[in-house]
Coordinates of C-alpha atoms in Angstrom, one line a residue:
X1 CA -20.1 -17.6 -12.4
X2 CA -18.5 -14.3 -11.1
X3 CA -20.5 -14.7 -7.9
X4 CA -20.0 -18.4 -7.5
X5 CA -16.5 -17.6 -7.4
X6 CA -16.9 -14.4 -5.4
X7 CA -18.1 -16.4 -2.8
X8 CA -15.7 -18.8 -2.7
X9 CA -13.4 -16.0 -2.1
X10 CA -15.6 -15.0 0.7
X11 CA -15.4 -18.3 2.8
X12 CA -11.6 -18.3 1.9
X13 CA -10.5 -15.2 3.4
X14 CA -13.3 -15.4 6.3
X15 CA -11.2 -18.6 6.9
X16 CA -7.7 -16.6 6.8
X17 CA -8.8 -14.1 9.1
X18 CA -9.3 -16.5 11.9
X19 CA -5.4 -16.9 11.8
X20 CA -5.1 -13.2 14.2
X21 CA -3.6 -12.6 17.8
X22 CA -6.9 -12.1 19.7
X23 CA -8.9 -9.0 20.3
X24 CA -11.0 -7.0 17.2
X25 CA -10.3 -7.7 13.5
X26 CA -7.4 -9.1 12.1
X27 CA -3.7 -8.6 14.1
X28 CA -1.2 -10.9 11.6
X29 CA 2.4 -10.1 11.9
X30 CA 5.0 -11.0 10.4
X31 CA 7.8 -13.8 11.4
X32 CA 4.9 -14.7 14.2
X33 CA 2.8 -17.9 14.7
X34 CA 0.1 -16.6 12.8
X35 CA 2.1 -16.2 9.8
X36 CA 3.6 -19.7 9.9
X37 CA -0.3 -20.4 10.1
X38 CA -1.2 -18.1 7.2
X39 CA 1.7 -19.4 5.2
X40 CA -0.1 -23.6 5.6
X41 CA -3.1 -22.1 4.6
X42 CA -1.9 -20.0 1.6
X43 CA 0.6 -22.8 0.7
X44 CA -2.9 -25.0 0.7
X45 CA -4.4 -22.7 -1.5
X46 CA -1.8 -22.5 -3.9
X47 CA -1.3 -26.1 -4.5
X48 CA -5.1 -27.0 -4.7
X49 CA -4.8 -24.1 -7.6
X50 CA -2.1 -26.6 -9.4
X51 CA 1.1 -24.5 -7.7
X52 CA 4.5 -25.4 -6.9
X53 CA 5.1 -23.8 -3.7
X54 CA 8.7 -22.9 -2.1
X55 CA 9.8 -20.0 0.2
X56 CA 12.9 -17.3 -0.9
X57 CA 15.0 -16.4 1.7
X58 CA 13.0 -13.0 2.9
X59 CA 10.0 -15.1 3.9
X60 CA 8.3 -15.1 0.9
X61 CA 6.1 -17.6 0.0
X62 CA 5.6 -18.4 -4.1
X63 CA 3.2 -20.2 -5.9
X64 CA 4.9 -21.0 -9.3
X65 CA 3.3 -22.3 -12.4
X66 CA 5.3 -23.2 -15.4
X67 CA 4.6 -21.8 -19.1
X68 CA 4.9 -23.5 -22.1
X69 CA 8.2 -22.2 -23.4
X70 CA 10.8 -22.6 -20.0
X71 CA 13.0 -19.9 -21.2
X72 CA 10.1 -17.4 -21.3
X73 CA 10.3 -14.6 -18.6
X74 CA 7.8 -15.1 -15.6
X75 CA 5.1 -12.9 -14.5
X76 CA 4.7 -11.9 -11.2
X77 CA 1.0 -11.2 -9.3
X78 CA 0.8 -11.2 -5.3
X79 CA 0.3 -8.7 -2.3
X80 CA 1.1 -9.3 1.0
X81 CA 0.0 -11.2 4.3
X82 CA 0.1 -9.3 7.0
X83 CA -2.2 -6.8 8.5
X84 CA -2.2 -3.6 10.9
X85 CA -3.6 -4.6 14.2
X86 CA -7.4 -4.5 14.9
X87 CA -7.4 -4.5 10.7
X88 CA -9.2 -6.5 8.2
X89 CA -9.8 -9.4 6.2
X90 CA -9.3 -8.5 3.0
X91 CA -5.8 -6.0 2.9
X92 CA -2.9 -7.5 1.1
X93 CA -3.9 -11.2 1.3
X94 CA -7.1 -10.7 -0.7
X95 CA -4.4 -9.6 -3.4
X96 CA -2.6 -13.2 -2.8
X97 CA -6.2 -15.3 -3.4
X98 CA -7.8 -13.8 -6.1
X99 CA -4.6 -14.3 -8.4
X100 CA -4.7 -17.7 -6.8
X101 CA -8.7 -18.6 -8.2
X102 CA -7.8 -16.9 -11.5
X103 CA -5.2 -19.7 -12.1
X104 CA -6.9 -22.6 -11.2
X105 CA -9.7 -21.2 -12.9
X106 CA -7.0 -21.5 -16.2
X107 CA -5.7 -24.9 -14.8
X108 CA -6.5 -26.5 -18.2
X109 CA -5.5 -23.1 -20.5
X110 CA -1.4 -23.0 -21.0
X111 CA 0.4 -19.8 -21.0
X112 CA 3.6 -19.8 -23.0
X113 CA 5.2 -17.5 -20.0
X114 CA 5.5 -18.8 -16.4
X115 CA 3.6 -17.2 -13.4
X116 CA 4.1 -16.8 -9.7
X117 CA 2.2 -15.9 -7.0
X118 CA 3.7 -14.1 -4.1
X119 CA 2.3 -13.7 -0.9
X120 CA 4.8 -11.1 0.7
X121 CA 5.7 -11.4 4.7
X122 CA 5.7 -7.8 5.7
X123 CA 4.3 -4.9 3.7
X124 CA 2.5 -2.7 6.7
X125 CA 5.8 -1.6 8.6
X126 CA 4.0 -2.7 12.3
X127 CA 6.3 -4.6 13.8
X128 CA 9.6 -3.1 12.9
X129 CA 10.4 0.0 11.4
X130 CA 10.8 -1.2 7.8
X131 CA 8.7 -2.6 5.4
X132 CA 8.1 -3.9 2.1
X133 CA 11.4 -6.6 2.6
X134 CA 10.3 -9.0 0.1
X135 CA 9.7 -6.9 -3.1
X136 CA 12.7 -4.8 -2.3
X137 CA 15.0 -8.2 -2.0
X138 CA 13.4 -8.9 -5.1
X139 CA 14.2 -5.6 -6.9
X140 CA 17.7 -5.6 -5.3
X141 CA 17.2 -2.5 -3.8
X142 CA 16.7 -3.8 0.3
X143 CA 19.2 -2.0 2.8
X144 CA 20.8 -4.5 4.5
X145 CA 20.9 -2.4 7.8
X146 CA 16.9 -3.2 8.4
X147 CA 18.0 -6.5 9.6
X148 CA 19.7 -4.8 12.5
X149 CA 15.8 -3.7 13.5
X150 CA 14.2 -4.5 16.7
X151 CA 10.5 -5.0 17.6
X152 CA 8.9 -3.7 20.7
X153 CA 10.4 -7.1 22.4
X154 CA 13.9 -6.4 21.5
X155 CA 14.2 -9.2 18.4
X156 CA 15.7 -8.1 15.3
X157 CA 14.9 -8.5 12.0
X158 CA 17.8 -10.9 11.3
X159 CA 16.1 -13.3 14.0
X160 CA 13.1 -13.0 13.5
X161 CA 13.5 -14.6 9.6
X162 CA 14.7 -17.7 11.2
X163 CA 12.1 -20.3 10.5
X164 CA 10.9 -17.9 7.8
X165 CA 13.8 -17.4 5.3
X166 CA 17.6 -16.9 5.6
X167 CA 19.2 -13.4 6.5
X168 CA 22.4 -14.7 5.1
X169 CA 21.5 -14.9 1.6
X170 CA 18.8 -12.3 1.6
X171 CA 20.6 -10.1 -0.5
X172 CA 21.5 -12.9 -3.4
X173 CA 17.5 -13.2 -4.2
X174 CA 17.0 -10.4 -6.4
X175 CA 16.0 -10.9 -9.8
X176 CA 17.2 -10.1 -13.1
X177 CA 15.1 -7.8 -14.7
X178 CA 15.4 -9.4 -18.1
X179 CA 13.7 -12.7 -16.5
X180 CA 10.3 -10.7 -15.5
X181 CA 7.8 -9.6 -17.6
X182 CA 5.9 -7.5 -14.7
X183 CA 4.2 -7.4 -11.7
X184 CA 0.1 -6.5 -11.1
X185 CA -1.4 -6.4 -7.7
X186 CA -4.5 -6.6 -6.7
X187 CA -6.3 -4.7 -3.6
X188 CA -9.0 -3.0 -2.2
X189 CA -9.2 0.5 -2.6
X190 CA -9.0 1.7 0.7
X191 CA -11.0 4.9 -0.6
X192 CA -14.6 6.0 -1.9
X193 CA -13.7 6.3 -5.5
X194 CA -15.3 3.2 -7.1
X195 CA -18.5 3.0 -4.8
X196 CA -19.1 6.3 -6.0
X197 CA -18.8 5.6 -9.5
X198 CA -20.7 2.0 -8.6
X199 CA -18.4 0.4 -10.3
X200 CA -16.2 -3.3 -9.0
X201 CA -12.6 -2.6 -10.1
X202 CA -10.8 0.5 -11.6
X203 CA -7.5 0.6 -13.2
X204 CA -4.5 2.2 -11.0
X205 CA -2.5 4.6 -13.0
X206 CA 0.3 5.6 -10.4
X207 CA 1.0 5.2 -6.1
X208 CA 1.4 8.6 -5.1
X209 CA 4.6 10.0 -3.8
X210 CA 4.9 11.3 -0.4
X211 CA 6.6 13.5 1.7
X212 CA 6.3 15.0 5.3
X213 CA 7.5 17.4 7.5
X214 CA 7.8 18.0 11.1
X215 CA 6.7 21.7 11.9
X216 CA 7.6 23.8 15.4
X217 CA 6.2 27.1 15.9
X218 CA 7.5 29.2 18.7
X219 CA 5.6 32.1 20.2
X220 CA 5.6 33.1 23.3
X221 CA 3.3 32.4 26.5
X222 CA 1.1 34.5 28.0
X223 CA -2.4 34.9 30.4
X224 CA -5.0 34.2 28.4
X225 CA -6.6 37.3 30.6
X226 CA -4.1 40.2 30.6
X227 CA -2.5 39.6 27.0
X228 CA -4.4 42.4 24.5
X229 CA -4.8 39.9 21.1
X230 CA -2.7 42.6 19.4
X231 CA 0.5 41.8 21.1
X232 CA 0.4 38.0 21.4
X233 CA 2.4 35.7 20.2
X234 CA 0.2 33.1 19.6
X235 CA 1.8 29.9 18.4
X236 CA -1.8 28.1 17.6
X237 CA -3.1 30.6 15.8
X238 CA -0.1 30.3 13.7
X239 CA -0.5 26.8 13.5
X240 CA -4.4 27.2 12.7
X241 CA -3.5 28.9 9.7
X242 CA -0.9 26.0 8.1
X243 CA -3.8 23.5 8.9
X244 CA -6.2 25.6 7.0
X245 CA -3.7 26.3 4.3
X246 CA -3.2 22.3 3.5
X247 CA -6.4 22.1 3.3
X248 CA -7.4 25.0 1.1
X249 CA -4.1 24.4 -1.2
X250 CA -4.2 20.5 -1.6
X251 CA -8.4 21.0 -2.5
X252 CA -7.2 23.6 -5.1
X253 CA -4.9 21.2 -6.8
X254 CA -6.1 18.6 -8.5
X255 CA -4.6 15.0 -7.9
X256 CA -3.0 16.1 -4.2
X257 CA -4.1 15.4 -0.7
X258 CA -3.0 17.0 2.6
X259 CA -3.2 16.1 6.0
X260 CA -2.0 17.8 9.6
X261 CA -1.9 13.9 11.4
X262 CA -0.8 15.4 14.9
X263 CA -0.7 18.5 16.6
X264 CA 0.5 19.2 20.1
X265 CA 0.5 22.6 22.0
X266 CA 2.3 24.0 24.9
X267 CA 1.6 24.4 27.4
X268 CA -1.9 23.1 26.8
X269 CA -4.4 24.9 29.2
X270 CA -7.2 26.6 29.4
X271 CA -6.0 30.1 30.6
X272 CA -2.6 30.4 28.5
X273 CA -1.6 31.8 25.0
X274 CA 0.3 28.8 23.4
X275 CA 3.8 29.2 23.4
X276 CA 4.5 26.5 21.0
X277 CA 3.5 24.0 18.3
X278 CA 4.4 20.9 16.9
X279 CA 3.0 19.4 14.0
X280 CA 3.4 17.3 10.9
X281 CA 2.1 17.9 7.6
X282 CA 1.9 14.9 4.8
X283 CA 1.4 15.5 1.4
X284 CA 0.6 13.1 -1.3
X285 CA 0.4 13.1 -5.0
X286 CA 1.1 10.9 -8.6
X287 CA 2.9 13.7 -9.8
X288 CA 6.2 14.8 -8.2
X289 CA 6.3 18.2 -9.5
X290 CA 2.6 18.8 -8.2
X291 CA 3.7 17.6 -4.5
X292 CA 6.8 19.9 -4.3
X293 CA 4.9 23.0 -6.0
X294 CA 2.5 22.2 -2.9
X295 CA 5.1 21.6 -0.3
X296 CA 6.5 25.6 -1.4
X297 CA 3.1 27.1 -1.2
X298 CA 2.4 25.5 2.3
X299 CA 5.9 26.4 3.1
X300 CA 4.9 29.9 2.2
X301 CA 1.8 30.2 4.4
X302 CA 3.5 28.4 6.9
X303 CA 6.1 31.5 7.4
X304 CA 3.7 34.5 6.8
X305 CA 1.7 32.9 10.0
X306 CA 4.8 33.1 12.1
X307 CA 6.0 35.8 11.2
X308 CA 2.7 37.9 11.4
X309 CA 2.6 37.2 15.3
X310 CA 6.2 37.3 15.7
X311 CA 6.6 33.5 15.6
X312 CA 9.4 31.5 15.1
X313 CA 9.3 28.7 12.4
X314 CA 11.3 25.2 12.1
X315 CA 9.8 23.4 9.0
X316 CA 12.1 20.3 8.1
X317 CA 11.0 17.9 5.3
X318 CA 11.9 14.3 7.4
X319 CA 10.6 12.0 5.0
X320 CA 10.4 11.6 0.7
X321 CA 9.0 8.4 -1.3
X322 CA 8.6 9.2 -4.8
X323 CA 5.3 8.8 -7.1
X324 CA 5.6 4.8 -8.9
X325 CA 3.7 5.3 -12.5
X326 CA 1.9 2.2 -13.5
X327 CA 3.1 0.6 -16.8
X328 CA 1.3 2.0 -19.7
X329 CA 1.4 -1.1 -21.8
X330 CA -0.2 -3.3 -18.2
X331 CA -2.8 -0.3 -17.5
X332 CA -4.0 -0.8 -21.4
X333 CA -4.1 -4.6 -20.6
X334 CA -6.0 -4.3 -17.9
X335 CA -8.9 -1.8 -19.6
X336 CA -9.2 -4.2 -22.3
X337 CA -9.6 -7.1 -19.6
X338 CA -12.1 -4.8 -17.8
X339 CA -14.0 -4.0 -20.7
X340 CA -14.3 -7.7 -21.8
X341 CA -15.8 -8.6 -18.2
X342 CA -18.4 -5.8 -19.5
X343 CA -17.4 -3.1 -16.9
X344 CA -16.2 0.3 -17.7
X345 CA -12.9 0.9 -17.0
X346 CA -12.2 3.9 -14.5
X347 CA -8.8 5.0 -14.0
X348 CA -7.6 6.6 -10.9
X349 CA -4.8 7.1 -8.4
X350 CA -3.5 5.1 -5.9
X351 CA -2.8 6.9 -2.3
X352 CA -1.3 4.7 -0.4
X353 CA 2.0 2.6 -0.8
X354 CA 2.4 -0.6 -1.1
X355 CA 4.3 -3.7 -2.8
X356 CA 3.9 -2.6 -6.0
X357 CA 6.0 0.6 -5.5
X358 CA 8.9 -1.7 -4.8
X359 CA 8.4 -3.9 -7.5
X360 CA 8.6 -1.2 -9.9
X361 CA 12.5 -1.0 -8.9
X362 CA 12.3 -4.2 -10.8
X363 CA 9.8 -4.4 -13.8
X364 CA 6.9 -3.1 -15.2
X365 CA 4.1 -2.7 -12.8
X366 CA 0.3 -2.8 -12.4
X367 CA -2.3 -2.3 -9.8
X368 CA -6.2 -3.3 -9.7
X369 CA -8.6 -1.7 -7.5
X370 CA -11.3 -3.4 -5.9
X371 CA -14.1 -1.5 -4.5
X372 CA -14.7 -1.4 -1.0
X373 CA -17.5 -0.7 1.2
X374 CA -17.2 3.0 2.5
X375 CA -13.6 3.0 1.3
X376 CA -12.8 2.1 4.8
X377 CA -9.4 -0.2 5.5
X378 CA -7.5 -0.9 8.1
X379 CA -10.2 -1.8 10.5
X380 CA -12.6 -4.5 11.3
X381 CA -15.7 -3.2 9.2
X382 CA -13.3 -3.5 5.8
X383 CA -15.4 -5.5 3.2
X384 CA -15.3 -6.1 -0.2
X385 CA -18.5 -8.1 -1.5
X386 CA -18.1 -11.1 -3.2
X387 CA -19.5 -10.3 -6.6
X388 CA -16.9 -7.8 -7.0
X389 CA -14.1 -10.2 -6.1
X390 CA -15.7 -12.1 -8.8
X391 CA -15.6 -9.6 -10.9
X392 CA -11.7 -9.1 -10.1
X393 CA -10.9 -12.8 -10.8
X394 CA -12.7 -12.5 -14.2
X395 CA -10.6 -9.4 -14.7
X396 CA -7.2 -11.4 -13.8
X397 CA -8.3 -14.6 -15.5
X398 CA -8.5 -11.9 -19.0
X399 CA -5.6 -10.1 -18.2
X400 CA -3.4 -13.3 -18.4
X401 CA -5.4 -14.2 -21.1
X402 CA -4.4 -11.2 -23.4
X403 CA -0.6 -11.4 -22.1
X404 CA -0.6 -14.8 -23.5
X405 CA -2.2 -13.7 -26.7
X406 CA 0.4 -11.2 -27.1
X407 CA 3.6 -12.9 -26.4
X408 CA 2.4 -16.0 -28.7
X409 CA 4.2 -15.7 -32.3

């Protein structure tokens, strides 16, 4: 059964990924032809699933089934449609089917509590510098200034919705917190966790927060011939020491991760001490207190390099998200679900962002993992198998299931 359905899923998104501006993998942006393309085919979907479809006014698109009792709060699954470019088929809208199959697969079960599926226009940030607009107008929490944002051809935000939803009344949609009983999403991985354990799904327990910094070390230049290594001021080496000091602190803490993205050096030749340095460091964790004791030790290391060449250091924290904590009561749902469909249930953190942080500005919120093959995302080779999408919609179907269970008298 799990397989059947698997497959099914399979064909489905091989089918969605089609909808792409041409070159490798999957380019789908949002407000673009191919999402007006995405949206018939989801919208399809959705209805053959028994779903009232309609679209809010920041281009999202809902699938809406009704619950026995009308007053009853909704609940809320979904992810998003779009994709990086050159990415793959199942990011974000393998997160809108699977909740999809789960409820046609419950067509003849009724819930006493409503559900909705969204299918979010713009969750990766590629074309304009914003993201997540549709669960933020949902939580309330959406700047209005994003819709003053231009893409790389000059059109803002506030056009590009035309067609799509209505910029006007963008900021009326959010919902009442009372009226939602909570949010799960489901998506791939995007890491090696759960193929190591060999297991199909795991339980998310938090999205990491995340912070970076832009770094500038200033030395001094020099010829790379004449300039003893005693009386340099060499900017790299500096800068050598930060990269290997993420990396050393962020493997000593448990449940943190590091990276040094970009690194540029002046002047960049072969016969010249580098006089200077730029760099970024990113640092991720669940825990907020964790990723700020971090951020002070790299800090640390950061000026004992410079200042043991007789550097200069600029270290400015540029950007802050904070760590989203999955509901307890949803996580414990889920395991129970999990453990019904005969598969242990692995909890484990979630690195990178995405609609669910927003919602949690709203309501309770959930995640479930599925595995992926070589944790790899955001490229052409992504691939979840089909058995373990099975296993997902099996999950979902029980999920719902004990929700319903629960808010019954």
């Amino acid at each position: 059964m799990t397989t059947d359905i698997g497959q099914r899923a399979a064909a489905m998104l091989a089918e969605a990924a089609e909808i792409s501006e041409p070159g490798p993998g999957v380019t789908r942006l949002p407000f673009t032809p191919e999402h007006t393309d995405a949206n018939e085919l989801v919208a399809g979907w959705m209805q053959a699933a028994g779903l009232e479809t309609s679209r809010d006014a920041a281009g999202t698109l809902i699938g809406r089934r009704e619950g026995v009792d009308p007053g009853a709060p909704v609940f809320l699954l979904g992810s998003h449609q779009d994709s990086v470019r050159g990415g793959g088929a199942y990011d974000g809208i393998m997160g809108v089917l699977l909740p999809i199959l789960a409820l046609q697969g419950l067509r003849d079960e009724r819930l006493p509590f409503a559900v909705e599926v969204l299918c979010f226009a713009d969750e990766e940030g590629v074309r304009f510098p914003t993201a997540l607009i549709g669960p933020r107008a949902l939580a309330g929490t959406l700047d209005s200034a994003v819709l003053d944002m231009t893409d790389r051809a000059g059109i803002s935000l506030r056009a590009a919705l035309e067609g799509f939803g209505d910029a006007a009344r963008i900021g009326g949609i959010a919902r009442a917190p009372q009226g939602v009983l909570g949010y799960l999403e489901t998506h791939i991985e995007q890491g090696p966790v759960l193929e190591a354990e060999d297991l199909p799904v795991g339980i998310v327990t938090a999205i990491a927060g995340i912070e970076r910094h832009a770094v500038t070390i200033t030395g001094r230049a020099a010829h790379a011939g004449t300039a003893p290594m005693g009386l340099r001021q060499d900017a790299l080496c500096a800068a050598a020491e930060l990269v290997a000091g993420v990396e050393r602190i962020c493997r000593e803490t448990e449940n943190a991760v590091g990276t040094v993205g970009q690194l540029d050096v002046v002047p960049n030749v072969v016969n010249a001490v580098p006089a200077e340095v730029t760099a970024t460091v990113e640092l991720r964790s669940a825990e907020d207190d964790v990723r700020a004791e971090v951020a002070e030790r790299i800090g640390r290391v950061a000026r004992e390099a410079a200042e043991a060449r007789g550097c200069t250091l600029r270290m400015e924290r540029t950007y802050q998200q904070p760590a989203k904590a999955c509901a307890p009561d949803l996580q414990e749902a889920l395991a129970a679900a999990v453990e019904a469909a005969g598969i242990r249930p692995l909890r484990l953190m979630s690195g990178a962002t995405h609609d669910a942080s927003a919602m949690a500005d709203l309501c309770p919120m959930a995640m479930l993992f599925v595995r992926c093959r070589d944790g790899v995302s955001h490229h052409p080779d992504e691939h979840a198998a089909p058995e373990d999408m099975g296993h997902a919609v099996a999950v979902l179907q029980g999920f719902l299931q004990g929700l319903a269970k629960d808010a019954r008298p």
